[in-house]
PDB file of C-alpha atoms in Angstrom:
ATOM      1  CA  ASP A   1       4.078 -71.774 -49.587  1.00 64.00           C
ATOM      2  CA  ALA A   2       1.373 -73.495 -47.586  1.00 82.00           C
ATOM      3  CA  GLY A   3      -0.944 -71.316 -45.591  1.00 95.00           C
ATOM      4  CA  VAL A   4      -2.372 -72.086 -42.173  1.00 97.00           C
ATOM      5  CA  THR A   5      -3.688 -75.635 -42.214  1.00 97.00           C
ATOM      6  CA  GLN A   6      -6.306 -77.029 -39.880  1.00 98.00           C
ATOM      7  CA  SER A   7      -7.695 -80.478 -39.232  1.00 97.00           C
ATOM      8  CA  PRO A   8     -10.217 -81.911 -39.271  1.00 97.00           C
ATOM      9  CA  THR A   9     -12.289 -79.701 -41.565  1.00 97.00           C
ATOM     10  CA  HIS A  10     -15.619 -81.019 -40.304  1.00 97.00           C
ATOM     11  CA  LEU A  11     -16.601 -83.130 -37.330  1.00 97.00           C
ATOM     12  CA  ILE A  12     -19.669 -84.099 -35.366  1.00 98.00           C
ATOM     13  CA  LYS A  13     -19.554 -84.773 -31.631  1.00 98.00           C
ATOM     14  CA  THR A  14     -22.075 -85.650 -28.954  1.00 98.00           C
ATOM     15  CA  ARG A  15     -22.769 -83.492 -25.910  1.00 98.00           C
ATOM     16  CA  GLY A  16     -20.340 -84.255 -23.107  1.00 98.00           C
ATOM     17  CA  GLN A  17     -17.609 -85.521 -25.395  1.00 98.00           C
ATOM     18  CA  HIS A  18     -14.176 -84.021 -25.871  1.00 98.00           C
ATOM     19  CA  VAL A  19     -12.666 -82.651 -29.090  1.00 98.00           C
ATOM     20  CA  THR A  20      -9.151 -81.837 -30.237  1.00 98.00           C
ATOM     21  CA  LEU A  21      -8.555 -79.497 -33.168  1.00 98.00           C
ATOM     22  CA  ARG A  22      -5.158 -79.136 -34.788  1.00 98.00           C
ATOM     23  CA  CYS A  23      -3.368 -76.324 -36.533  1.00 98.00           C
ATOM     24  CA  SER A  24      -0.111 -75.915 -38.449  1.00 98.00           C
ATOM     25  CA  PRO A  25       1.014 -72.319 -38.855  1.00 97.00           C
ATOM     26  CA  ILE A  26       2.653 -70.782 -41.885  1.00 97.00           C
ATOM     27  CA  SER A  27       6.310 -71.759 -42.015  1.00 96.00           C
ATOM     28  CA  GLY A  28       8.379 -69.348 -39.938  1.00 93.00           C
ATOM     29  CA  HIS A  29       5.439 -68.062 -37.918  1.00 95.00           C
ATOM     30  CA  LYS A  30       5.886 -68.381 -34.172  1.00 95.00           C
ATOM     31  CA  SER A  31       2.522 -67.099 -32.967  1.00 94.00           C
ATOM     32  CA  VAL A  32      -0.723 -69.044 -33.183  1.00 96.00           C
ATOM     33  CA  SER A  33      -4.141 -67.868 -32.094  1.00 96.00           C
ATOM     34  CA  TRP A  34      -7.569 -69.469 -31.980  1.00 97.00           C
ATOM     35  CA  TYR A  35     -10.971 -67.924 -32.684  1.00 97.00           C
ATOM     36  CA  GLN A  36     -14.531 -69.211 -32.471  1.00 97.00           C
ATOM     37  CA  GLN A  37     -17.159 -68.095 -34.941  1.00 96.00           C
ATOM     38  CA  VAL A  38     -20.778 -68.992 -34.351  1.00 95.00           C
ATOM     39  CA  LEU A  39     -23.253 -68.628 -37.171  1.00 91.00           C
ATOM     40  CA  GLY A  40     -24.117 -65.032 -37.964  1.00 88.00           C
ATOM     41  CA  GLN A  41     -21.390 -63.456 -35.842  1.00 91.00           C
ATOM     42  CA  GLY A  42     -17.810 -62.345 -36.297  1.00 92.00           C
ATOM     43  CA  PRO A  43     -14.944 -64.459 -34.959  1.00 94.00           C
ATOM     44  CA  GLN A  44     -14.226 -64.240 -31.217  1.00 95.00           C
ATOM     45  CA  PHE A  45     -10.756 -64.538 -29.743  1.00 94.00           C
ATOM     46  CA  ILE A  46     -10.075 -67.622 -27.615  1.00 96.00           C
ATOM     47  CA  PHE A  47      -6.304 -67.970 -27.150  1.00 94.00           C
ATOM     48  CA  GLN A  48      -2.965 -66.735 -28.372  1.00 94.00           C
ATOM     49  CA  TYR A  49       0.328 -68.607 -28.051  1.00 95.00           C
ATOM     50  CA  TYR A  50       3.817 -67.397 -28.796  1.00 93.00           C
ATOM     51  CA  GLU A  51       6.954 -69.468 -28.417  1.00 91.00           C
ATOM     52  CA  LYS A  52       4.917 -72.166 -26.653  1.00 92.00           C
ATOM     53  CA  GLU A  53       3.625 -69.793 -23.991  1.00 93.00           C
ATOM     54  CA  GLU A  54       0.065 -68.566 -23.580  1.00 93.00           C
ATOM     55  CA  ARG A  55       0.025 -64.829 -24.240  1.00 92.00           C
ATOM     56  CA  GLY A  56      -3.677 -64.162 -24.257  1.00 91.00           C
ATOM     57  CA  ARG A  57      -6.971 -65.725 -23.289  1.00 93.00           C
ATOM     58  CA  GLY A  58     -10.444 -64.572 -24.250  1.00 93.00           C
ATOM     59  CA  ASN A  59     -13.641 -64.861 -22.254  1.00 94.00           C
ATOM     60  CA  PHE A  60     -14.133 -68.600 -22.582  1.00 97.00           C
ATOM     61  CA  PRO A  61     -14.709 -71.212 -19.851  1.00 97.00           C
ATOM     62  CA  ASP A  62     -11.984 -73.494 -18.552  1.00 97.00           C
ATOM     63  CA  ARG A  63     -13.379 -76.290 -20.702  1.00 98.00           C
ATOM     64  CA  PHE A  64     -11.351 -74.664 -23.459  1.00 98.00           C
ATOM     65  CA  SER A  65      -7.601 -75.216 -23.424  1.00 98.00           C
ATOM     66  CA  ALA A  66      -4.784 -75.095 -25.911  1.00 97.00           C
ATOM     67  CA  ARG A  67      -1.103 -75.663 -26.273  1.00 97.00           C
ATOM     68  CA  GLN A  68       1.670 -74.953 -28.728  1.00 97.00           C
ATOM     69  CA  PHE A  69       4.359 -77.441 -29.608  1.00 97.00           C
ATOM     70  CA  PRO A  70       8.104 -76.915 -30.269  1.00 96.00           C
ATOM     71  CA  ASN A  71       7.436 -76.928 -34.024  1.00 95.00           C
ATOM     72  CA  TYR A  72       4.894 -74.092 -33.406  1.00 96.00           C
ATOM     73  CA  SER A  73       1.874 -76.209 -34.314  1.00 97.00           C
ATOM     74  CA  SER A  74      -1.024 -76.003 -31.911  1.00 98.00           C
ATOM     75  CA  GLU A  75      -3.989 -77.895 -30.519  1.00 98.00           C
ATOM     76  CA  LEU A  76      -7.271 -76.576 -29.188  1.00 98.00           C
ATOM     77  CA  ASN A  77      -9.083 -78.857 -26.775  1.00 98.00           C
ATOM     78  CA  VAL A  78     -12.666 -78.514 -25.654  1.00 98.00           C
ATOM     79  CA  ASN A  79     -14.031 -80.741 -22.884  1.00 98.00           C
ATOM     80  CA  ALA A  80     -17.607 -81.536 -21.885  1.00 98.00           C
ATOM     81  CA  LEU A  81     -19.018 -80.279 -25.160  1.00 98.00           C
ATOM     82  CA  LEU A  82     -22.238 -78.288 -25.124  1.00 98.00           C
ATOM     83  CA  LEU A  83     -24.633 -77.658 -27.983  1.00 98.00           C
ATOM     84  CA  GLY A  84     -23.530 -74.020 -27.905  1.00 97.00           C
ATOM     85  CA  ASP A  85     -19.976 -75.029 -28.781  1.00 98.00           C
ATOM     86  CA  SER A  86     -21.137 -75.738 -32.322  1.00 98.00           C
ATOM     87  CA  ALA A  87     -19.157 -73.269 -34.422  1.00 97.00           C
ATOM     88  CA  LEU A  88     -16.380 -72.694 -36.904  1.00 97.00           C
ATOM     89  CA  TYR A  89     -13.044 -72.810 -35.078  1.00 98.00           C
ATOM     90  CA  LEU A  90     -10.377 -70.732 -36.746  1.00 98.00           C
ATOM     91  CA  CYS A  91      -6.650 -70.931 -36.272  1.00 98.00           C
ATOM     92  CA  ALA A  92      -4.451 -68.016 -37.263  1.00 97.00           C
ATOM     93  CA  SER A  93      -0.719 -67.460 -37.340  1.00 96.00           C
ATOM     94  CA  SER A  94       1.627 -64.508 -37.467  1.00 94.00           C
ATOM     95  CA  PRO A  95       5.402 -64.093 -37.465  1.00 92.00           C
ATOM     96  CA  GLY A  96       5.436 -62.431 -34.042  1.00 89.00           C
ATOM     97  CA  LEU A  97       3.438 -60.404 -31.570  1.00 84.00           C
ATOM     98  CA  GLY A  98       3.955 -56.868 -32.867  1.00 85.00           C
ATOM     99  CA  LEU A  99       0.846 -55.030 -34.032  1.00 85.00           C
ATOM    100  CA  GLY A 100       2.309 -54.678 -37.518  1.00 87.00           C
ATOM    101  CA  ASN A 101       2.682 -58.458 -37.881  1.00 90.00           C
ATOM    102  CA  THR A 102      -0.106 -59.640 -40.138  1.00 93.00           C
ATOM    103  CA  ILE A 103      -2.357 -62.416 -38.835  1.00 94.00           C
ATOM    104  CA  TYR A 104      -3.343 -65.030 -41.400  1.00 96.00           C
ATOM    105  CA  PHE A 105      -6.272 -67.395 -40.922  1.00 97.00           C
ATOM    106  CA  GLY A 106      -6.842 -70.981 -41.898  1.00 97.00           C
ATOM    107  CA  GLU A 107     -10.087 -72.264 -43.396  1.00 97.00           C
ATOM    108  CA  GLY A 108     -11.316 -73.496 -40.032  1.00 97.00           C
ATOM    109  CA  SER A 109     -12.743 -76.621 -38.463  1.00 98.00           C
ATOM    110  CA  TRP A 110     -16.521 -76.926 -38.437  1.00 97.00           C
ATOM    111  CA  LEU A 111     -17.687 -78.499 -35.186  1.00 98.00           C
ATOM    112  CA  THR A 112     -21.254 -79.667 -34.768  1.00 98.00           C
ATOM    113  CA  VAL A 113     -22.351 -80.840 -31.322  1.00 98.00           C
ATOM    114  CA  VAL A 114     -25.510 -82.948 -31.237  1.00 97.00           C
TER     115      VAL A 114
ATOM    116  CA  ASP B   1     -15.826 -54.322 -27.917  1.00 72.00           C
ATOM    117  CA  ALA B   2     -14.774 -53.458 -31.426  1.00 73.00           C
ATOM    118  CA  LYS B   3     -13.354 -49.954 -31.825  1.00 85.00           C
ATOM    119  CA  THR B   4     -14.817 -49.561 -35.303  1.00 93.00           C
ATOM    120  CA  THR B   5     -18.194 -48.803 -36.861  1.00 94.00           C
ATOM    121  CA  GLN B   6     -19.107 -49.834 -40.393  1.00 96.00           C
ATOM    122  CA  PRO B   7     -22.273 -49.762 -42.470  1.00 97.00           C
ATOM    123  CA  THR B   8     -24.159 -53.019 -42.259  1.00 96.00           C
ATOM    124  CA  SER B   9     -24.412 -53.515 -46.001  1.00 97.00           C
ATOM    125  CA  MET B  10     -23.446 -51.974 -49.319  1.00 97.00           C
ATOM    126  CA  ASP B  11     -24.034 -52.687 -52.975  1.00 97.00           C
ATOM    127  CA  CYS B  12     -21.600 -52.148 -55.824  1.00 96.00           C
ATOM    128  CA  ALA B  13     -21.881 -52.631 -59.579  1.00 97.00           C
ATOM    129  CA  GLU B  14     -19.469 -55.090 -61.139  1.00 97.00           C
ATOM    130  CA  GLY B  15     -16.454 -53.328 -62.627  1.00 97.00           C
ATOM    131  CA  ARG B  16     -16.917 -50.208 -60.526  1.00 97.00           C
ATOM    132  CA  ALA B  17     -14.842 -49.227 -57.515  1.00 97.00           C
ATOM    133  CA  ALA B  18     -16.151 -50.338 -54.140  1.00 98.00           C
ATOM    134  CA  ASN B  19     -15.474 -47.837 -51.360  1.00 98.00           C
ATOM    135  CA  LEU B  20     -16.017 -49.256 -47.884  1.00 98.00           C
ATOM    136  CA  PRO B  21     -15.920 -46.724 -45.025  1.00 97.00           C
ATOM    137  CA  CYS B  22     -14.892 -47.335 -41.430  1.00 97.00           C
ATOM    138  CA  ASN B  23     -14.939 -45.058 -38.401  1.00 96.00           C
ATOM    139  CA  HIS B  24     -12.425 -45.534 -35.598  1.00 93.00           C
ATOM    140  CA  SER B  25     -12.540 -42.283 -33.674  1.00 92.00           C
ATOM    141  CA  THR B  26     -10.850 -43.659 -30.528  1.00 90.00           C
ATOM    142  CA  ILE B  27      -7.807 -45.113 -32.280  1.00 90.00           C
ATOM    143  CA  SER B  28      -4.494 -44.583 -30.491  1.00 87.00           C
ATOM    144  CA  GLY B  29      -1.228 -43.547 -32.074  1.00 83.00           C
ATOM    145  CA  ASN B  30       0.353 -47.008 -32.207  1.00 85.00           C
ATOM    146  CA  GLU B  31      -2.737 -48.957 -33.266  1.00 89.00           C
ATOM    147  CA  TYR B  32      -3.059 -50.342 -36.768  1.00 92.00           C
ATOM    148  CA  VAL B  33      -6.140 -50.526 -38.980  1.00 94.00           C
ATOM    149  CA  TYR B  34      -6.613 -53.963 -40.525  1.00 95.00           C
ATOM    150  CA  TRP B  35      -9.072 -55.112 -43.146  1.00 97.00           C
ATOM    151  CA  TYR B  36     -10.198 -58.682 -43.640  1.00 98.00           C
ATOM    152  CA  ARG B  37     -12.959 -60.201 -45.683  1.00 98.00           C
ATOM    153  CA  GLN B  38     -14.857 -63.419 -45.248  1.00 97.00           C
ATOM    154  CA  ILE B  39     -16.660 -65.293 -47.931  1.00 94.00           C
ATOM    155  CA  HIS B  40     -19.382 -67.558 -46.616  1.00 85.00           C
ATOM    156  CA  SER B  41     -18.062 -70.593 -44.746  1.00 79.00           C
ATOM    157  CA  GLN B  42     -14.407 -69.731 -45.338  1.00 92.00           C
ATOM    158  CA  GLY B  43     -11.735 -68.361 -43.022  1.00 96.00           C
ATOM    159  CA  PRO B  44     -11.172 -64.584 -42.969  1.00 97.00           C
ATOM    160  CA  GLN B  45      -8.839 -63.408 -45.725  1.00 97.00           C
ATOM    161  CA  TYR B  46      -6.315 -60.682 -44.988  1.00 97.00           C
ATOM    162  CA  ILE B  47      -6.610 -57.705 -47.336  1.00 98.00           C
ATOM    163  CA  ILE B  48      -4.451 -54.832 -46.143  1.00 97.00           C
ATOM    164  CA  HIS B  49      -3.373 -52.880 -43.074  1.00 95.00           C
ATOM    165  CA  GLY B  50      -1.946 -49.474 -42.264  1.00 94.00           C
ATOM    166  CA  LEU B  51      -0.808 -47.213 -39.456  1.00 93.00           C
ATOM    167  CA  LYS B  52      -0.765 -43.648 -40.739  1.00 91.00           C
ATOM    168  CA  ASN B  53       0.022 -43.632 -44.433  1.00 89.00           C
ATOM    169  CA  ASN B  54      -2.159 -44.763 -47.280  1.00 94.00           C
ATOM    170  CA  GLU B  55      -1.363 -48.261 -48.456  1.00 96.00           C
ATOM    171  CA  THR B  56      -1.884 -50.164 -51.685  1.00 97.00           C
ATOM    172  CA  ASN B  57      -1.379 -53.781 -52.626  1.00 96.00           C
ATOM    173  CA  GLU B  58      -2.574 -56.089 -55.369  1.00 95.00           C
ATOM    174  CA  MET B  59      -5.980 -56.465 -53.771  1.00 95.00           C
ATOM    175  CA  ALA B  60      -6.947 -53.018 -52.543  1.00 97.00           C
ATOM    176  CA  SER B  61      -6.036 -49.541 -51.360  1.00 98.00           C
ATOM    177  CA  LEU B  62      -6.408 -48.228 -47.842  1.00 98.00           C
ATOM    178  CA  ILE B  63      -6.953 -44.519 -47.340  1.00 97.00           C
ATOM    179  CA  ILE B  64      -6.526 -43.284 -43.748  1.00 96.00           C
ATOM    180  CA  THR B  65      -7.572 -39.729 -42.873  1.00 95.00           C
ATOM    181  CA  GLU B  66      -4.943 -37.416 -41.477  1.00 94.00           C
ATOM    182  CA  ASP B  67      -6.512 -37.468 -38.005  1.00 93.00           C
ATOM    183  CA  ARG B  68      -6.697 -41.300 -38.279  1.00 94.00           C
ATOM    184  CA  LYS B  69     -10.299 -41.304 -37.084  1.00 94.00           C
ATOM    185  CA  SER B  70     -11.609 -42.983 -40.200  1.00 95.00           C
ATOM    186  CA  SER B  71     -10.469 -44.963 -43.210  1.00 96.00           C
ATOM    187  CA  THR B  72     -11.751 -46.265 -46.531  1.00 98.00           C
ATOM    188  CA  LEU B  73     -11.000 -49.553 -48.217  1.00 98.00           C
ATOM    189  CA  ILE B  74     -11.084 -49.295 -51.992  1.00 98.00           C
ATOM    190  CA  LEU B  75     -11.509 -52.272 -54.294  1.00 97.00           C
ATOM    191  CA  PRO B  76     -10.693 -50.610 -57.624  1.00 96.00           C
ATOM    192  CA  HIS B  77     -12.633 -52.898 -59.978  1.00 95.00           C
ATOM    193  CA  ALA B  78     -15.106 -55.007 -58.048  1.00 97.00           C
ATOM    194  CA  THR B  79     -16.000 -58.452 -59.363  1.00 97.00           C
ATOM    195  CA  LEU B  80     -18.727 -60.865 -58.324  1.00 97.00           C
ATOM    196  CA  ARG B  81     -16.092 -62.784 -56.371  1.00 95.00           C
ATOM    197  CA  ASP B  82     -15.599 -59.756 -54.112  1.00 97.00           C
ATOM    198  CA  THR B  83     -19.030 -60.340 -52.594  1.00 97.00           C
ATOM    199  CA  ALA B  84     -18.233 -60.961 -48.922  1.00 97.00           C
ATOM    200  CA  VAL B  85     -18.381 -59.557 -45.401  1.00 97.00           C
ATOM    201  CA  TYR B  86     -15.630 -56.977 -44.927  1.00 98.00           C
ATOM    202  CA  TYR B  87     -14.257 -56.374 -41.453  1.00 97.00           C
ATOM    203  CA  CYS B  88     -12.424 -53.220 -40.429  1.00 96.00           C
ATOM    204  CA  ILE B  89     -10.448 -53.864 -37.249  1.00 94.00           C
ATOM    205  CA  VAL B  90      -8.320 -51.656 -35.043  1.00 91.00           C
ATOM    206  CA  ARG B  91      -5.629 -53.865 -33.586  1.00 88.00           C
ATOM    207  CA  VAL B  92      -5.216 -52.774 -29.999  1.00 82.00           C
ATOM    208  CA  ALA B  93      -2.010 -52.825 -27.979  1.00 75.00           C
ATOM    209  CA  ASP B  94      -3.182 -55.007 -25.102  1.00 77.00           C
ATOM    210  CA  ASN B  95      -1.784 -57.702 -22.851  1.00 70.00           C
ATOM    211  CA  GLN B  96      -3.212 -60.396 -25.094  1.00 69.00           C
ATOM    212  CA  GLY B  97      -0.805 -60.168 -27.983  1.00 71.00           C
ATOM    213  CA  GLY B  98      -2.846 -57.688 -29.961  1.00 77.00           C
ATOM    214  CA  LYS B  99      -5.837 -59.904 -30.646  1.00 86.00           C
ATOM    215  CA  LEU B 100      -8.272 -59.032 -33.417  1.00 90.00           C
ATOM    216  CA  ILE B 101     -11.699 -57.890 -32.252  1.00 90.00           C
ATOM    217  CA  PHE B 102     -14.240 -58.419 -35.015  1.00 91.00           C
ATOM    218  CA  GLY B 103     -17.399 -56.346 -35.248  1.00 89.00           C
ATOM    219  CA  GLN B 104     -20.344 -57.125 -37.510  1.00 90.00           C
ATOM    220  CA  GLY B 105     -18.591 -55.939 -40.665  1.00 95.00           C
ATOM    221  CA  THR B 106     -20.039 -54.668 -43.932  1.00 97.00           C
ATOM    222  CA  GLU B 107     -21.781 -57.121 -46.196  1.00 97.00           C
ATOM    223  CA  LEU B 108     -20.752 -56.094 -49.716  1.00 98.00           C
ATOM    224  CA  SER B 109     -22.860 -57.334 -52.595  1.00 98.00           C
ATOM    225  CA  VAL B 110     -21.372 -56.911 -56.049  1.00 97.00           C
ATOM    226  CA  LYS B 111     -24.095 -57.025 -58.660  1.00 96.00           C
ATOM    227  CA  PRO B 112     -23.828 -57.660 -62.429  1.00 95.00           C
TER     228      PRO B 112
END
């Protein structure tokens, strides 16, 4: 079975531009979450969605937004890009919200802002 | 903040068991211990998780102390490909769907 898939794998944007990152969860998984990982640090939680509703939001500015579609895929949008937004963006999926539901990560989308 | 503390780095000889410790003294009764690892530039890979009992799968074993204040991840026969950053995470029952809070992890180097 396919794991969590993300696209694009790498992209370069200019300051002030907007970016959309996409994620397809593991088949049957209804929860999708997004994490940001800057170089040298562990991943930081951005959003969690379950059944198309936002269930959690980390400490990120309003320039960051996301949504989940009826097929459970998800998009992360970042507006007005800053140099500091350069990072690996990770999507993860899990069957549900319970603490015993394992979260599986994709390989990430590398975003470079110049 | 992460509820776990781990050594910053560890070395292990190839073919030997790697024992990675983790302290989580403030863990609550319904919170799980999860282990992930991350090889440079890749997404975190799930290894194992547990609540109270010891767990074993094809990758590793997880030993949780009886008071649940610490745990050890055991890779029984480490290979060079096990070189990675290992994260021990207590998954907290919060209003954000039980997000994962990553600390700095343990950088494991497996040497020939």
